XYZ file of N, CA and C in Angstrom:
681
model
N 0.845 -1.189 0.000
C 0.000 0.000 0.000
C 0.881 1.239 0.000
N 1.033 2.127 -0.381
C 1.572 3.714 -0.717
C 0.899 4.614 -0.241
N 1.657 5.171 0.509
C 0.845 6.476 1.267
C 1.732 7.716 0.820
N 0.978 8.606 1.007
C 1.118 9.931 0.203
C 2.409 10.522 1.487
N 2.911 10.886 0.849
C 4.162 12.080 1.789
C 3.646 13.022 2.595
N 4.107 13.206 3.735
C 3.406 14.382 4.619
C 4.046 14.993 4.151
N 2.746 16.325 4.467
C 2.163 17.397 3.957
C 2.683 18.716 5.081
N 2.857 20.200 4.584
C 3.479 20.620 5.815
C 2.059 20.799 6.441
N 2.533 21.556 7.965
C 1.875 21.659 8.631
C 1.676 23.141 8.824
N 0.352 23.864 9.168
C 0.123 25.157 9.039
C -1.561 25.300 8.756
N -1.955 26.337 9.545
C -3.712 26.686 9.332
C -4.274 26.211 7.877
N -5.092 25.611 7.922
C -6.080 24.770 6.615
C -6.953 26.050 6.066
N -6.680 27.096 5.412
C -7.356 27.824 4.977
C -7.658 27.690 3.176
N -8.978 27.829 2.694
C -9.013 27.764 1.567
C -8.645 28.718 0.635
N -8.384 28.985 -0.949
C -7.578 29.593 -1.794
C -8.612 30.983 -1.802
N -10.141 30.901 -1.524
C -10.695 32.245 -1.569
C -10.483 32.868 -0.007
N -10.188 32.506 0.887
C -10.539 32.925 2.147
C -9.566 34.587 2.084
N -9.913 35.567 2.928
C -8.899 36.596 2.880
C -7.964 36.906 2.669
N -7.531 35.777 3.855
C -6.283 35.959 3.891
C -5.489 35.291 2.854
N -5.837 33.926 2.177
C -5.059 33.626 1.086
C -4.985 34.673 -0.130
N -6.303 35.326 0.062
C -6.513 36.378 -1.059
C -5.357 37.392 -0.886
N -4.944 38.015 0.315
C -4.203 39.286 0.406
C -2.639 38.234 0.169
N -2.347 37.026 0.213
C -1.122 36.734 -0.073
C -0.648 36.554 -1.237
N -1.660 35.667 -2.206
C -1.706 35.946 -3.393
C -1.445 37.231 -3.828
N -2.232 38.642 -3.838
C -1.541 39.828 -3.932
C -0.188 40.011 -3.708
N 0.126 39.645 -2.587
C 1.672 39.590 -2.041
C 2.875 38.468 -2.719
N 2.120 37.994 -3.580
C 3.060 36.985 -4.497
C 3.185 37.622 -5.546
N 1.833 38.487 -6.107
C 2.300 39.345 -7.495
C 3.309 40.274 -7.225
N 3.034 41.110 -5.814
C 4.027 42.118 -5.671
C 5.267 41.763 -5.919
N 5.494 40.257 -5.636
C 7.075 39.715 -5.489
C 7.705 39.694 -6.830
N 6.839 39.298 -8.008
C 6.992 39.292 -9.130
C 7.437 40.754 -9.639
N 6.754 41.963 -9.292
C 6.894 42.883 -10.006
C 8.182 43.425 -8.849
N 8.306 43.252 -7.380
C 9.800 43.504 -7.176
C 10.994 43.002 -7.507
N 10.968 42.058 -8.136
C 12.344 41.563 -8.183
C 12.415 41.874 -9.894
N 11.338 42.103 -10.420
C 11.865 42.570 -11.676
C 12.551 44.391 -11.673
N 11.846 44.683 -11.044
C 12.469 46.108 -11.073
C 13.635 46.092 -10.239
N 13.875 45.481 -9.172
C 15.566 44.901 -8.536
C 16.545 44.674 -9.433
N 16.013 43.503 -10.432
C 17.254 42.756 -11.268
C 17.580 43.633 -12.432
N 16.081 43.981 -13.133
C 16.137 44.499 -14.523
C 16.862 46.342 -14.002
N 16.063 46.480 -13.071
C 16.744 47.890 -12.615
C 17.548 48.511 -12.147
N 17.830 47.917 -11.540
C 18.925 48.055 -9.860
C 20.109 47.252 -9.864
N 20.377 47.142 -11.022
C 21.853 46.297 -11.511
C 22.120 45.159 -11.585
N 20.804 44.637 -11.624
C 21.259 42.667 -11.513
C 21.315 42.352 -10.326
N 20.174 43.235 -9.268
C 19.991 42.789 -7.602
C 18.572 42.230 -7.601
N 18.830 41.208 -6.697
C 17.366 40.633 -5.689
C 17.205 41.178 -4.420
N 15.743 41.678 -4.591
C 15.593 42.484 -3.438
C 14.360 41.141 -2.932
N 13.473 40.561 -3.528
C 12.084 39.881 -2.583
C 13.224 38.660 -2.895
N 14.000 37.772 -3.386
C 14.505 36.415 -3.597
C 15.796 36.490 -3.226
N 16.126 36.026 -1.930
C 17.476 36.067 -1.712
C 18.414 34.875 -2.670
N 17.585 33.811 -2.420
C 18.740 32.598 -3.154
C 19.128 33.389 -4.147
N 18.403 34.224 -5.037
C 19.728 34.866 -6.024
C 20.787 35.811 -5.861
N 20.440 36.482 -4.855
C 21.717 37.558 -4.251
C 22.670 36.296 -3.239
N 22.525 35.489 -3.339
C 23.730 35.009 -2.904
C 24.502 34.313 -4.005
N 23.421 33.823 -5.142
C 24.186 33.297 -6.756
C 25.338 34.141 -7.235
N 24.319 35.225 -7.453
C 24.817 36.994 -7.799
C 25.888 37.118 -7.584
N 26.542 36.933 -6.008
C 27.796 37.649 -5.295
C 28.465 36.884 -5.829
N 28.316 35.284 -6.023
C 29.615 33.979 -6.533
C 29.846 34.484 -7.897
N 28.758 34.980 -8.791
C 29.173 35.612 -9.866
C 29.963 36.148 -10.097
N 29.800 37.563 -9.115
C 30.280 38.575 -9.291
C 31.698 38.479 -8.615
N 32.326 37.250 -7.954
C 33.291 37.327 -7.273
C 34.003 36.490 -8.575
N 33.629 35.902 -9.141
C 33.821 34.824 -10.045
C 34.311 35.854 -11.155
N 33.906 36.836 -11.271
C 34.721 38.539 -12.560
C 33.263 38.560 -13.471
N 32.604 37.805 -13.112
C 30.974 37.566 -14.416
C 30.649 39.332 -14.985
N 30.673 39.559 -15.949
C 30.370 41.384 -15.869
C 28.952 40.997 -15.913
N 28.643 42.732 -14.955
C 27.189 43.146 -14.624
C 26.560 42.995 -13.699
N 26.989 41.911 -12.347
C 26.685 42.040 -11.426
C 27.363 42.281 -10.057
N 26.852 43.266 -9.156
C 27.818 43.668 -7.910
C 27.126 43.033 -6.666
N 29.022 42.867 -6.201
C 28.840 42.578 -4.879
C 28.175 43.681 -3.786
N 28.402 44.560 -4.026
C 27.917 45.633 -3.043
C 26.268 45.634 -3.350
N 25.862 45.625 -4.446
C 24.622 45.760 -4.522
C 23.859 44.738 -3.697
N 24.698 43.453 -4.009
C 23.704 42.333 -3.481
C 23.915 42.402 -1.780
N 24.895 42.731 -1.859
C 25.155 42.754 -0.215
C 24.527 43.598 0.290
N 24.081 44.727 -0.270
C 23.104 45.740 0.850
C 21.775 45.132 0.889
N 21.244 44.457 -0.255
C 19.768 43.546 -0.217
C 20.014 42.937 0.840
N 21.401 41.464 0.978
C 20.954 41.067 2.005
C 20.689 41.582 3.662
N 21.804 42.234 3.551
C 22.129 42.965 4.973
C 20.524 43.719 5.223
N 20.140 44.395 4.299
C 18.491 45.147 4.478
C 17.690 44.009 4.642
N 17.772 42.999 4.155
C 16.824 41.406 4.483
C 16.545 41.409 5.553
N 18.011 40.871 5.817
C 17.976 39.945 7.071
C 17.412 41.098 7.947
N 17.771 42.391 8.221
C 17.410 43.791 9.247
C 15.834 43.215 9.755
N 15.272 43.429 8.191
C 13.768 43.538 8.114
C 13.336 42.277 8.866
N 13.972 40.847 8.740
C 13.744 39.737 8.538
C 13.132 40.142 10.196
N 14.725 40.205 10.979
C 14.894 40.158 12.358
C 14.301 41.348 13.728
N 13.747 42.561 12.614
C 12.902 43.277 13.658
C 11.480 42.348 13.452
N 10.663 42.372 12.433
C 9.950 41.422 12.515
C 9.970 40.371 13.335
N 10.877 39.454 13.225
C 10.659 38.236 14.148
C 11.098 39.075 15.397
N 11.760 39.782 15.864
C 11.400 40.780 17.213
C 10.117 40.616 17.911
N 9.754 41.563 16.763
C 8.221 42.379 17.130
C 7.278 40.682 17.675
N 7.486 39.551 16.656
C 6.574 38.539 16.960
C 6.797 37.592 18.281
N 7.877 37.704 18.340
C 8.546 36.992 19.830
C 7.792 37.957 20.920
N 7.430 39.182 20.759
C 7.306 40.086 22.006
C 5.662 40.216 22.148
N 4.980 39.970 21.079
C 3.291 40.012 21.141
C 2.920 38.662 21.325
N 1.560 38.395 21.567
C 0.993 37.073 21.978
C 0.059 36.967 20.860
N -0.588 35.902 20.317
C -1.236 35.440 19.315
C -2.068 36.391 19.361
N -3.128 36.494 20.177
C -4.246 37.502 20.081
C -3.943 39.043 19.071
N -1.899 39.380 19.424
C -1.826 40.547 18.210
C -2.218 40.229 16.708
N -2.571 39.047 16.250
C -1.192 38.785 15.170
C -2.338 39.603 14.239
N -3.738 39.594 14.032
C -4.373 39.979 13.291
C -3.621 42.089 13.102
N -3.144 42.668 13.972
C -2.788 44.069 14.115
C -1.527 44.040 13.632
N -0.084 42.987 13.970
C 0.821 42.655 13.509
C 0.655 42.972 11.839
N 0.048 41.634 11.360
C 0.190 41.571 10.079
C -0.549 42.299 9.352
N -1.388 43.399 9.680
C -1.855 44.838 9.134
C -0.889 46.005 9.302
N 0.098 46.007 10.210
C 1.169 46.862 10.381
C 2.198 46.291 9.302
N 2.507 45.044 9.490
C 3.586 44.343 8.393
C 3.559 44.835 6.979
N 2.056 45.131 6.470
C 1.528 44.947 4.989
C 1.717 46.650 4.644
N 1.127 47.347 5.489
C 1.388 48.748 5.281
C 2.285 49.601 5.252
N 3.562 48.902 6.258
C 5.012 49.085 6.379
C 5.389 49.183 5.212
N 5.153 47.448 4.357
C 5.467 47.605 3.151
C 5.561 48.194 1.917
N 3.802 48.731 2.274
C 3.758 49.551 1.085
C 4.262 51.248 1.386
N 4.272 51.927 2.147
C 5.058 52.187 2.531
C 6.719 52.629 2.290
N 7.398 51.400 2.680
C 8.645 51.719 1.796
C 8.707 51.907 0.463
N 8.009 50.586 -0.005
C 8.068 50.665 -1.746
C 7.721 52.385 -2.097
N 6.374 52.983 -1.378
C 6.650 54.191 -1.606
C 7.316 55.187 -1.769
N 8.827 55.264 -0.448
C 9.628 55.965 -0.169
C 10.336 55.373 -1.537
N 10.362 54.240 -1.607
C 11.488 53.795 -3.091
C 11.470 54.739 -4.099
N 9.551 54.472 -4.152
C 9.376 55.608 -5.318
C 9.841 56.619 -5.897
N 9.434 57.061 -4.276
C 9.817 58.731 -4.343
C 11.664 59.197 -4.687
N 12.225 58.417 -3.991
C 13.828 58.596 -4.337
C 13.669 58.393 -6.054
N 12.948 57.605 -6.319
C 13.419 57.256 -7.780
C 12.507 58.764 -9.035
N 11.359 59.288 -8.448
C 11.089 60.505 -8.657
C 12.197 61.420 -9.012
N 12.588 61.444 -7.970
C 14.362 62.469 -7.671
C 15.164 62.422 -8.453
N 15.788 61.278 -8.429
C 17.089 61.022 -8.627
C 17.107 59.470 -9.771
N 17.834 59.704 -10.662
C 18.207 58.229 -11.166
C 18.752 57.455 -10.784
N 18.265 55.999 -11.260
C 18.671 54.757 -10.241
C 20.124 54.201 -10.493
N 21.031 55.464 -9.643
C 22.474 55.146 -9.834
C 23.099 55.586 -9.211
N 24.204 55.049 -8.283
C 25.242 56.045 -6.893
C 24.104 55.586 -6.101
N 24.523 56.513 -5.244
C 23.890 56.674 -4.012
C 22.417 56.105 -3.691
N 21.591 57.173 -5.060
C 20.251 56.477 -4.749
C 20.162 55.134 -5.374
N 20.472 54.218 -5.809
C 20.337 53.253 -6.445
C 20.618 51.953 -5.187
N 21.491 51.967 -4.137
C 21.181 51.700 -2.797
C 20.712 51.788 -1.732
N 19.862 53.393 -1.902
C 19.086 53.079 -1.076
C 17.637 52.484 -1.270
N 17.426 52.230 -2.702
C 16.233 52.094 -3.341
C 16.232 50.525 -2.839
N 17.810 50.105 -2.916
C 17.766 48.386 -3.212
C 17.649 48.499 -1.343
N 17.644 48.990 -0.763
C 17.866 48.870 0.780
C 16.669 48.837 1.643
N 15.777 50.221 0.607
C 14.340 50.126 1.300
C 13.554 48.936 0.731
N 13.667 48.372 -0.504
C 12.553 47.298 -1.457
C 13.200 46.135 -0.312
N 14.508 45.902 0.274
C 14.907 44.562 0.957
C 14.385 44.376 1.971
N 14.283 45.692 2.717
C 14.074 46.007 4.191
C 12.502 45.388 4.173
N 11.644 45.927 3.228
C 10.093 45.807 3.081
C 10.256 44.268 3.110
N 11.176 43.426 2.843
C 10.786 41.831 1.959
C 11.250 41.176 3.128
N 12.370 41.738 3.871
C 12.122 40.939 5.147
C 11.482 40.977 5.792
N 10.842 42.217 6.061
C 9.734 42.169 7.452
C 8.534 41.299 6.688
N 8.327 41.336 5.492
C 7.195 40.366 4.760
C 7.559 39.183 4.906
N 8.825 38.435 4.573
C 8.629 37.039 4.647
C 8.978 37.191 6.041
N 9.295 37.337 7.105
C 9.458 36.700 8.313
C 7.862 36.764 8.626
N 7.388 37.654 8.226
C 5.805 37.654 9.158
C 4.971 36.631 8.436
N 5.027 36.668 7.117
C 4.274 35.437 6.527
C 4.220 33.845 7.044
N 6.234 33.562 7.150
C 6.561 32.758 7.682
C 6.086 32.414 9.162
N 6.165 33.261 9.748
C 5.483 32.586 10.963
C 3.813 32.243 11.129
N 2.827 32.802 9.616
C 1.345 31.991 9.311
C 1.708 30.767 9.697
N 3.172 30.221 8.758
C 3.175 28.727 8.368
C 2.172 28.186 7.272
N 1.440 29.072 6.437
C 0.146 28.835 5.592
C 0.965 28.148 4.370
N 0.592 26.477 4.269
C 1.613 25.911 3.266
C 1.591 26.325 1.859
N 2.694 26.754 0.617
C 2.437 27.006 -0.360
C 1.936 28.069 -0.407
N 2.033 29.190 0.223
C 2.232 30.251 0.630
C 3.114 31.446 1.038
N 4.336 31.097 0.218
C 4.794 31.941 1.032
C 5.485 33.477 0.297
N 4.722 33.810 -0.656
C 4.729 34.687 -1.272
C 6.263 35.349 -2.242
N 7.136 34.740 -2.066
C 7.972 34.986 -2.541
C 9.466 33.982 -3.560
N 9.123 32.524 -2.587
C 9.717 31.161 -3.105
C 8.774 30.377 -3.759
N 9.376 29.929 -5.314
C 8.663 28.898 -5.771
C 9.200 27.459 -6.195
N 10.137 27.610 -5.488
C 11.385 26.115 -5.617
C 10.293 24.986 -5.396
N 10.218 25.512 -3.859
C 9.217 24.020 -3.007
C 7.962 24.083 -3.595
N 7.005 24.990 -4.020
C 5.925 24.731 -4.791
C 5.841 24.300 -6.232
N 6.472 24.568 -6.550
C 6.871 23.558 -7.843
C 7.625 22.009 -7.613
N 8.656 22.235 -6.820
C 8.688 20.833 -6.017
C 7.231 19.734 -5.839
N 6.943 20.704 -4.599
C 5.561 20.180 -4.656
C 4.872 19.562 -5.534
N 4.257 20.647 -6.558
C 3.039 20.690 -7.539
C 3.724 19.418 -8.128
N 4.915 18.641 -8.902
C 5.557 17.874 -9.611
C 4.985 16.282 -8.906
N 5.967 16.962 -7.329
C 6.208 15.383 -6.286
C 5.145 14.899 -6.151
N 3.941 15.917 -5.378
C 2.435 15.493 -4.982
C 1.664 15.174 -5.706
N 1.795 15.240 -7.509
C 0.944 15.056 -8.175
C 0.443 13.929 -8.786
N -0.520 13.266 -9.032
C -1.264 11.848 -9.403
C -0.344 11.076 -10.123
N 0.062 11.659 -11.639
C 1.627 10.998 -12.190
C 2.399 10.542 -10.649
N 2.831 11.307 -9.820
C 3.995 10.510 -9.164
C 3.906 10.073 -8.021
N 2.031 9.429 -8.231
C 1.643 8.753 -6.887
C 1.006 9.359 -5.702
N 1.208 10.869 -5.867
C 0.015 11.562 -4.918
C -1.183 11.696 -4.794
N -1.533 12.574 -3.885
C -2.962 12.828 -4.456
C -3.286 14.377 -4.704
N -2.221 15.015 -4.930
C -2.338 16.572 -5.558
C -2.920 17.299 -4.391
N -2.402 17.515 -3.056
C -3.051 18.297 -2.359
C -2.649 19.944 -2.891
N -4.066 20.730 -2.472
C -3.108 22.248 -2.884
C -2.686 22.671 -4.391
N -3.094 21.341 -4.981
C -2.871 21.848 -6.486
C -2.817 23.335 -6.831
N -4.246 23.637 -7.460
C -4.641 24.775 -7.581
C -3.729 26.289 -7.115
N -3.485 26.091 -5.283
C -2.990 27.037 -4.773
C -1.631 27.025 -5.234
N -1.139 26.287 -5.245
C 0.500 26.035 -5.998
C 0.495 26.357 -7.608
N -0.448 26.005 -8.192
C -0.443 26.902 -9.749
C -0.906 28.600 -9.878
N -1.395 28.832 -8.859
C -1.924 30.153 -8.698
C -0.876 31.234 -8.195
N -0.166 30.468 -7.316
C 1.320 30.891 -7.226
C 2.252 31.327 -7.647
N 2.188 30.306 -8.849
C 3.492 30.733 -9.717
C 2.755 31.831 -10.964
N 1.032 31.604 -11.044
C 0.786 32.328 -12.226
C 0.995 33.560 -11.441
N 0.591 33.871 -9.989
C 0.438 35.422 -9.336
C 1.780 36.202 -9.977
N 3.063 34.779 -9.629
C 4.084 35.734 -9.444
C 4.674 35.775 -11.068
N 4.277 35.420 -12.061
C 4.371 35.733 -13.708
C 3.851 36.634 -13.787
N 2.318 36.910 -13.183
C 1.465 38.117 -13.709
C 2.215 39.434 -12.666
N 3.095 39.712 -11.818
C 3.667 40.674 -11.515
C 5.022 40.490 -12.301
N 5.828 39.826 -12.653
C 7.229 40.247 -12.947
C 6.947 40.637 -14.755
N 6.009 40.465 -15.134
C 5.955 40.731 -16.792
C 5.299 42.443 -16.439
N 4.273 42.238 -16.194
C 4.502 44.311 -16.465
C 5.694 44.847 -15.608
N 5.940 44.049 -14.625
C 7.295 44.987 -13.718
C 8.195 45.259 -14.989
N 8.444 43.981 -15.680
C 9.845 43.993 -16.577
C 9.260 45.061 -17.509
N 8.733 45.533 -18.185
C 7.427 45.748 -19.610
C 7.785 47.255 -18.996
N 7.656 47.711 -17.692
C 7.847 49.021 -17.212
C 9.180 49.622 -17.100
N 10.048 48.777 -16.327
C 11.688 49.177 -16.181
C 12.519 49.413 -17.076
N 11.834 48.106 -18.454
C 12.260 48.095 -19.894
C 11.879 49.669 -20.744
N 10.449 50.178 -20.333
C 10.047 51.494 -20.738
C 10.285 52.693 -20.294
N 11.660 52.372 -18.971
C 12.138 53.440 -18.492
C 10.955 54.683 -17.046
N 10.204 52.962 -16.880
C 9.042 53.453 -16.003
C 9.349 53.343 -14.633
N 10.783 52.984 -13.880
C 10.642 51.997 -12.827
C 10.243 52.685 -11.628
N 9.785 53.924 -11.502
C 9.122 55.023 -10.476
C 7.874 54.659 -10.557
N 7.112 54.461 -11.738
C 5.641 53.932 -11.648
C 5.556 52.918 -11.165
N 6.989 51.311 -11.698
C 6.716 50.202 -11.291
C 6.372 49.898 -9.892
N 7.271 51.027 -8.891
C 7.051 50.914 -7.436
C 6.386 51.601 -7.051
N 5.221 52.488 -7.415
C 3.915 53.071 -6.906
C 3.346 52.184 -7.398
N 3.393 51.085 -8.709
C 2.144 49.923 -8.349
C 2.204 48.922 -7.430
N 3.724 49.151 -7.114
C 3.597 47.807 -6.123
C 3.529 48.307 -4.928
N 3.500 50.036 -4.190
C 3.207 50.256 -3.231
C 1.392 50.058 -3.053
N 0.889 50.322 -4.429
C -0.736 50.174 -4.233
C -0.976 48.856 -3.938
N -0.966 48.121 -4.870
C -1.071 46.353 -4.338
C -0.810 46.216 -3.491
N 0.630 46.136 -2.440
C 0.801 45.913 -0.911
C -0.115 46.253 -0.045
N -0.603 47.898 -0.868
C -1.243 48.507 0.047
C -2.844 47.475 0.480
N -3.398 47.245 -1.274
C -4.588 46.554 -1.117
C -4.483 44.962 -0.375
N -3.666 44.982 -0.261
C -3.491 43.569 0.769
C -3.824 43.500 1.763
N -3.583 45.116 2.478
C -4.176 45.208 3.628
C -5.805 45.054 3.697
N -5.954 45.557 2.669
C -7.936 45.543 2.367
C -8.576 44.381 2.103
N -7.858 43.428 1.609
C -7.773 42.211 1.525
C -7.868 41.243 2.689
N -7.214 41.999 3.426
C -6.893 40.654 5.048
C -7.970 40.754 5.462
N -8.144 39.399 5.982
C -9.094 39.122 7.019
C -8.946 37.752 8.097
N -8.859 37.990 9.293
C -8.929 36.539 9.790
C -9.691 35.487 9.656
């Protein structure tokens, strides 16, 4: 007899419920940040770290076009964001988390705003061109650490290694029984349908608009949540 692989563990919420709704949002955003990061901001990941650490071997490796400094201020702004977040969650009791993760979402949008606005100013080069990559990192850690601690599986708004993992391993071909399907294809389409206009914009010399749309979306995430 064959039994299916456990499954992670984390609240059983369905793909319309609020809150999956406002994460989904938060998966497109990821799409349209890391296109305006990579395509913009010199060949940096600001929402996907596994590539700012590719990036740096590159770039240590002589690869032209991508910097170490760039990627290194993403991470260093990551991890910042990552670790006041998990702060803030170590110090409140469950009963916050619904106020938490309405502060988390607005934070976000938020910075992406301030991104904006520098990029209003100034072109994305010198000076401002790190702090742009510093505030979009800062926003992506305090997002995935707070997401991460939902635990909401196939969810996590920014990695699609393990959901595609997933969607492959769990599926009827290879003996599963496809849990989560759906939410795992919705995933990867969220985060296609943000990185193609992100790219479509940065490419058109738009990337000040790209991050006032992704400060609005973050923003509507908040409008979105619900417990």
């Amino acid at each position: 007899m064959t039994t299916s692989p456990p499954q992670p563990s984390g609240p059983q919420i369905h793909d319309r419920h609020p809150l999956a709704l406002a994460l989904f949002g938060l998966t497109l955003v990821s799409g349209l940040i890391d296109a305006i990061s990579y395509l913009g901001l010199g060949h940096v990941f600001t929402a996907n770290m596994t590539g700012n650490v590719v990036v740096i071997a590159f770039a240590l490796a002589g690869a032209p076009g991508f910097s170490v400094a760039g990627s290194l201020t993403s991470l260093a702004a990551f991890l910042l964001g990552a670790g006041v977040a998990g702060r803030i969650a170590t110090r409140q009791s469950a009963t916050r988390r619904p106020a938490r993760l309405r502060a988390a979402f607005v934070l976000e949008a938020a910075l992406h705003a301030a991104a904006a606005a520098v990029l209003f100013v100034h072109s994305p080069e010198g000076a401002a061109q790190y702090v742009v990559i510093a505030l979009l990192a800062l926003a992506m850690g305090i997002r995935n650490a707070t997401v991460r601690g939902l635990g909401i599986p196939d969810l996590t708004t920014t990695v699609l290694t393990l959901t595609l993992t997933g969607l492959a391993a769990d599926s009827r071909p290879a003996g599963g029984t496809a849990p989560r399907q759906r939410r795992k294809v919705l995933s990867v389409v969220t985060m296609l349908a943000g990185a193609a206009p992100g790219a479509l914009l940065v490419l058109h010399g738009q990337i000040a608009w790209a991050l006032v749309a992704s400060a609005v979306l973050a923003g509507a995430s908040v409008l979105l949540y619900r417990e």
